[in-house]
Amino acid sequence: MIEAKYRSFDELVKSPITTSGASPSEVHGTTVLSLKFDGGVLSLADRRATAGNLIMYDQAEKIFALDDATVVAISGAFARSVEVCRFLKHSFKYYKRSVLHEMSVEGKLAEISKALAGNAPMAAQGIGVFLPIVSVYDAKKDEFGVYFFDGAGARFQNGSYACAGSGSERIRGVFEYIARMKGPFESRPMEEVLRDGLEMLDIAAELDSATGGFAKTLPVTRILDRNGTREVSLELLKPTVDAVLRTR
């Protein structure tokens, strides 16, 4: 009997990170953040994409579901990060269809690290740099995780939150302040965490020119919970955004 050898998606389809270059005037996207809440993880992002000091686009999608248990929020080189997200999504789907079960959380994180490591030579030249935040649900352990990565693919896990992009530097300390004043994010309802996340995104937009606000365009939001992943409903998002804008 001849056993069929499993070949990874990367072996079958050459990874985009080794085949495409990038322009020095490439478009960048900022700012993204992920916050745990009681029963899941909430990811938020502004919609602005910039090239140098130019605003190129104010409708950018920066949060993607790679599968029903994995959400990635991207900052940095927009085209490159979208390309890699598409590659990873197909890679996870190919694995599931090949071996008839989901890739493990560790396997997914390793694939993301591999993608970033493959992009490192370009990143070292200052081209194609992107830094994702990954939210995952481990059904076997019934646990949610929030991970962030450096440009070489090393991953780090934070207990309650993560942020990336140029605006993240302006709000990093606010996370700890809110957690101390209101309690850990993971112990609070999603509606409260959504309000806090929008407040921080608004502060980042005020202090960082590369981060777009949401006075004209609603931000990108996505929930990951035990039932899968979905966008925050407009019925909840719109009044919460309005409440944040009124407190300016």
GROMACS .gro file of C-alpha atoms in nm:
model
  248
    1MET     CA    1   0.000   0.000   0.000
    2ILE     CA    2   0.140   0.338  -0.099
    3GLU     CA    3   0.075   0.619   0.145
    4ALA     CA    4   0.002   0.962   0.005
    5LYS     CA    5   0.245   1.215   0.143
    6TYR     CA    6   0.086   1.535   0.272
    7ARG     CA    7   0.222   1.845   0.102
    8SER     CA    8   0.166   2.184   0.259
    9PHE     CA    9  -0.011   2.463   0.075
   10ASP     CA   10   0.319   2.653   0.073
   11GLU     CA   11   0.483   2.365  -0.118
   12LEU     CA   12   0.206   2.359  -0.377
   13VAL     CA   13   0.163   2.733  -0.421
   14LYS     CA   14   0.468   2.950  -0.378
   15SER     CA   15   0.422   3.195  -0.093
   16PRO     CA   16   0.348   3.550  -0.212
   17ILE     CA   17   0.604   3.691   0.026
   18THR     CA   18   0.888   3.548  -0.180
   19THR     CA   19   0.756   3.644  -0.521
   20SER     CA   20   0.639   4.003  -0.505
   21GLY     CA   21   0.822   4.325  -0.447
   22ALA     CA   22   0.693   4.652  -0.309
   23SER     CA   23   0.717   5.014  -0.397
   24PRO     CA   24   0.892   5.258  -0.163
   25SER     CA   25   0.568   5.462  -0.181
   26GLU     CA   26   0.353   5.166  -0.073
   27VAL     CA   27   0.029   5.223   0.114
   28HIS     CA   28   0.027   5.168   0.491
   29GLY     CA   29  -0.261   5.109   0.727
   30THR     CA   30  -0.290   5.197   1.098
   31THR     CA   31  -0.417   5.162   1.383
   32VAL     CA   32  -0.548   4.823   1.507
   33LEU     CA   33  -0.625   4.683   1.850
   34SER     CA   34  -0.773   4.367   1.999
   35LEU     CA   35  -0.935   4.343   2.341
   36LYS     CA   36  -1.065   4.042   2.527
   37PHE     CA   37  -1.411   4.059   2.679
   38ASP     CA   38  -1.621   3.817   2.879
   39GLY     CA   39  -1.672   3.542   2.623
   40GLY     CA   40  -1.448   3.642   2.336
   41VAL     CA   41  -1.218   3.893   2.167
   42LEU     CA   42  -1.309   4.223   2.001
   43SER     CA   43  -1.087   4.367   1.726
   44LEU     CA   44  -1.110   4.728   1.606
   45ALA     CA   45  -0.934   4.934   1.340
   46ASP     CA   46  -0.954   5.271   1.175
   47ARG     CA   47  -1.004   5.275   0.797
   48ARG     CA   48  -0.726   5.510   0.688
   49ALA     CA   49  -0.449   5.399   0.453
   50THR     CA   50  -0.157   5.635   0.388
   51ALA     CA   51   0.145   5.664   0.159
   52GLY     CA   52   0.399   5.890   0.324
   53ASN     CA   53   0.209   6.201   0.427
   54LEU     CA   54  -0.073   6.140   0.177
   55ILE     CA   55  -0.412   5.998   0.274
   56MET     CA   56  -0.473   5.739   0.002
   57TYR     CA   57  -0.793   5.574   0.118
   58ASP     CA   58  -1.046   5.603   0.400
   59GLN     CA   59  -1.236   5.278   0.344
   60ALA     CA   60  -0.961   5.023   0.412
   61GLU     CA   61  -1.055   4.685   0.561
   62LYS     CA   62  -0.789   4.591   0.815
   63ILE     CA   63  -0.952   4.301   1.000
   64PHE     CA   64  -0.994   3.959   0.838
   65ALA     CA   65  -1.131   3.624   0.950
   66LEU     CA   66  -0.886   3.352   0.843
   67ASP     CA   67  -1.137   3.090   0.959
   68ASP     CA   68  -1.416   3.058   1.215
   69ALA     CA   69  -1.168   3.063   1.505
   70THR     CA   70  -0.896   3.300   1.384
   71VAL     CA   71  -0.911   3.675   1.326
   72VAL     CA   72  -0.618   3.890   1.215
   73ALA     CA   73  -0.591   4.269   1.237
   74ILE     CA   74  -0.322   4.418   1.013
   75SER     CA   75  -0.105   4.729   1.035
   76GLY     CA   76   0.178   4.836   0.809
   77ALA     CA   77   0.218   4.765   0.437
   78PHE     CA   78  -0.142   4.724   0.331
   79ALA     CA   79  -0.112   4.539  -0.001
   80ARG     CA   80   0.145   4.294   0.134
   81SER     CA   81  -0.053   4.216   0.448
   82VAL     CA   82  -0.378   4.160   0.255
   83GLU     CA   83  -0.194   3.930   0.015
   84VAL     CA   84  -0.048   3.726   0.300
   85CYS     CA   85  -0.385   3.706   0.478
   86ARG     CA   86  -0.542   3.560   0.164
   87PHE     CA   87  -0.259   3.309   0.136
   88LEU     CA   88  -0.299   3.204   0.500
   89LYS     CA   89  -0.675   3.170   0.466
   90HIS     CA   90  -0.637   2.931   0.174
   91SER     CA   91  -0.356   2.750   0.356
   92PHE     CA   92  -0.580   2.680   0.658
   93LYS     CA   93  -0.864   2.568   0.431
   94TYR     CA   94  -0.634   2.341   0.229
   95TYR     CA   95  -0.503   2.177   0.546
   96LYS     CA   96  -0.855   2.109   0.673
   97ARG     CA   97  -0.962   1.950   0.345
   98SER     CA   98  -0.643   1.745   0.320
   99VAL     CA   99  -0.633   1.593   0.669
  100LEU     CA  100  -1.006   1.629   0.752
  101HIS     CA  101  -0.963   1.831   1.069
  102GLU     CA  102  -0.878   2.186   1.169
  103MET     CA  103  -0.519   2.301   1.199
  104SER     CA  104  -0.419   2.339   1.563
  105VAL     CA  105  -0.381   2.682   1.719
  106GLU     CA  106  -0.007   2.624   1.745
  107GLY     CA  107   0.003   2.528   1.378
  108LYS     CA  108  -0.183   2.842   1.273
  109LEU     CA  109   0.046   3.066   1.475
  110ALA     CA  110   0.350   2.889   1.330
  111GLU     CA  111   0.222   2.952   0.976
  112ILE     CA  112   0.178   3.321   1.052
  113SER     CA  113   0.529   3.341   1.201
  114LYS     CA  114   0.664   3.165   0.891
  115ALA     CA  115   0.495   3.422   0.666
  116LEU     CA  116   0.649   3.710   0.861
  117ALA     CA  117   0.992   3.545   0.867
  118GLY     CA  118   0.976   3.502   0.489
  119ASN     CA  119   0.904   3.872   0.456
  120ALA     CA  120   1.198   3.972   0.679
  121PRO     CA  121   1.450   4.042   0.396
  122MET     CA  122   1.213   4.297   0.244
  123ALA     CA  123   1.124   4.436   0.587
  124ALA     CA  124   1.495   4.487   0.660
  125GLN     CA  125   1.501   4.726   0.363
  126GLY     CA  126   1.205   4.915   0.506
  127ILE     CA  127   0.968   4.779   0.241
  128GLY     CA  128   0.666   4.558   0.297
  129VAL     CA  129   0.673   4.574   0.678
  130PHE     CA  130   0.349   4.460   0.838
  131LEU     CA  131   0.266   4.367   1.196
  132PRO     CA  132  -0.047   4.162   1.263
  133ILE     CA  133  -0.248   4.104   1.578
  134VAL     CA  134  -0.402   3.757   1.586
  135SER     CA  135  -0.702   3.655   1.795
  136VAL     CA  136  -0.769   3.282   1.824
  137TYR     CA  137  -1.015   3.051   1.995
  138ASP     CA  138  -0.886   2.711   2.108
  139ALA     CA  139  -1.197   2.490   2.124
  140LYS     CA  140  -1.010   2.203   2.293
  141LYS     CA  141  -0.905   2.422   2.585
  142ASP     CA  142  -1.202   2.660   2.557
  143GLU     CA  143  -0.957   2.951   2.568
  144PHE     CA  144  -0.914   3.275   2.376
  145GLY     CA  145  -0.570   3.413   2.295
  146VAL     CA  146  -0.442   3.747   2.166
  147TYR     CA  147  -0.098   3.745   2.001
  148PHE     CA  148   0.119   4.010   1.842
  149PHE     CA  149   0.430   3.963   1.629
  150ASP     CA  150   0.750   4.144   1.538
  151GLY     CA  151   0.875   4.184   1.183
  152ALA     CA  152   1.088   3.868   1.201
  153GLY     CA  153   0.797   3.645   1.300
  154ALA     CA  154   0.853   3.615   1.676
  155ARG     CA  155   0.521   3.601   1.857
  156PHE     CA  156   0.417   3.733   2.194
  157GLN     CA  157   0.102   3.671   2.393
  158ASN     CA  158  -0.064   3.938   2.603
  159GLY     CA  159  -0.324   3.845   2.858
  160SER     CA  160  -0.599   4.091   2.772
  161TYR     CA  161  -0.512   4.313   2.476
  162ALA     CA  162  -0.273   4.407   2.197
  163CYS     CA  163  -0.231   4.706   1.966
  164ALA     CA  164  -0.021   4.781   1.657
  165GLY     CA  165   0.038   5.061   1.411
  166SER     CA  166   0.165   5.416   1.445
  167GLY     CA  167  -0.126   5.524   1.662
  168SER     CA  168  -0.067   5.241   1.909
  169GLU     CA  169   0.225   5.425   2.068
  170ARG     CA  170  -0.011   5.703   2.177
  171ILE     CA  171  -0.258   5.474   2.354
  172ARG     CA  172  -0.049   5.187   2.491
  173GLY     CA  173  -0.058   5.315   2.848
  174VAL     CA  174  -0.434   5.375   2.835
  175PHE     CA  175  -0.497   5.000   2.828
  176GLU     CA  176  -0.337   4.951   3.168
  177TYR     CA  177  -0.515   5.253   3.313
  178ILE     CA  178  -0.856   5.125   3.204
  179ALA     CA  179  -0.781   4.775   3.333
  180ARG     CA  180  -0.684   4.915   3.673
  181MET     CA  181  -0.983   5.146   3.698
  182LYS     CA  182  -1.255   4.919   3.556
  183GLY     CA  183  -1.113   4.570   3.599
  184PRO     CA  184  -0.964   4.321   3.350
  185PHE     CA  185  -1.108   4.345   3.001
  186GLU     CA  186  -1.183   3.972   2.992
  187SER     CA  187  -1.418   4.005   3.290
  188ARG     CA  188  -1.635   4.279   3.135
  189PRO     CA  189  -1.924   4.267   2.884
  190MET     CA  190  -1.855   4.325   2.516
  191GLU     CA  191  -2.059   4.647   2.503
  192GLU     CA  192  -1.837   4.812   2.766
  193VAL     CA  193  -1.516   4.691   2.601
  194LEU     CA  194  -1.641   4.821   2.265
  195ARG     CA  195  -1.688   5.167   2.417
  196ASP     CA  196  -1.336   5.160   2.565
  197GLY     CA  197  -1.185   5.042   2.237
  198LEU     CA  198  -1.356   5.319   2.043
  199GLU     CA  199  -1.236   5.577   2.296
  200MET     CA  200  -0.876   5.461   2.246
  201LEU     CA  201  -0.910   5.456   1.869
  202ASP     CA  202  -1.044   5.812   1.881
  203ILE     CA  203  -0.752   5.925   2.098
  204ALA     CA  204  -0.507   5.763   1.854
  205ALA     CA  205  -0.672   5.950   1.566
  206GLU     CA  206  -0.640   6.280   1.754
  207LEU     CA  207  -0.268   6.231   1.823
  208ASP     CA  208  -0.152   6.044   1.511
  209SER     CA  209  -0.204   6.189   1.163
  210ALA     CA  210  -0.182   5.844   0.999
  211THR     CA  211  -0.481   5.716   1.197
  212GLY     CA  212  -0.825   5.805   1.068
  213GLY     CA  213  -1.110   5.896   1.298
  214PHE     CA  214  -1.469   5.778   1.267
  215ALA     CA  215  -1.666   6.104   1.253
  216LYS     CA  216  -1.742   6.034   0.884
  217THR     CA  217  -1.673   5.661   0.843
  218LEU     CA  218  -1.747   5.389   1.095
  219PRO     CA  219  -1.441   5.190   1.208
  220VAL     CA  220  -1.385   4.822   1.131
  221THR     CA  221  -1.497   4.597   1.416
  222ARG     CA  222  -1.511   4.218   1.449
  223ILE     CA  223  -1.609   3.981   1.728
  224LEU     CA  224  -1.457   3.638   1.786
  225ASP     CA  225  -1.648   3.416   2.029
  226ARG     CA  226  -1.743   3.051   2.077
  227ASN     CA  227  -1.997   3.076   1.795
  228GLY     CA  228  -1.744   3.198   1.539
  229THR     CA  229  -1.669   3.544   1.408
  230ARG     CA  230  -1.889   3.831   1.294
  231GLU     CA  231  -1.896   4.208   1.263
  232VAL     CA  232  -2.040   4.420   1.541
  233SER     CA  233  -2.399   4.502   1.447
  234LEU     CA  234  -2.474   4.854   1.324
  235GLU     CA  235  -2.749   4.874   1.587
  236LEU     CA  236  -2.480   4.859   1.855
  237LEU     CA  237  -2.184   5.020   1.677
  238LYS     CA  238  -2.349   5.340   1.552
  239PRO     CA  239  -2.490   5.464   1.887
  240THR     CA  240  -2.166   5.371   2.065
  241VAL     CA  241  -1.963   5.570   1.812
  242ASP     CA  242  -2.201   5.865   1.853
  243ALA     CA  243  -2.163   5.849   2.232
  244VAL     CA  244  -1.783   5.857   2.203
  245LEU     CA  245  -1.792   6.154   1.966
  246ARG     CA  246  -2.021   6.347   2.200
  247THR     CA  247  -1.770   6.321   2.486
  248ARG     CA  248  -1.488   6.493   2.297
   0.00000   0.00000   0.00000
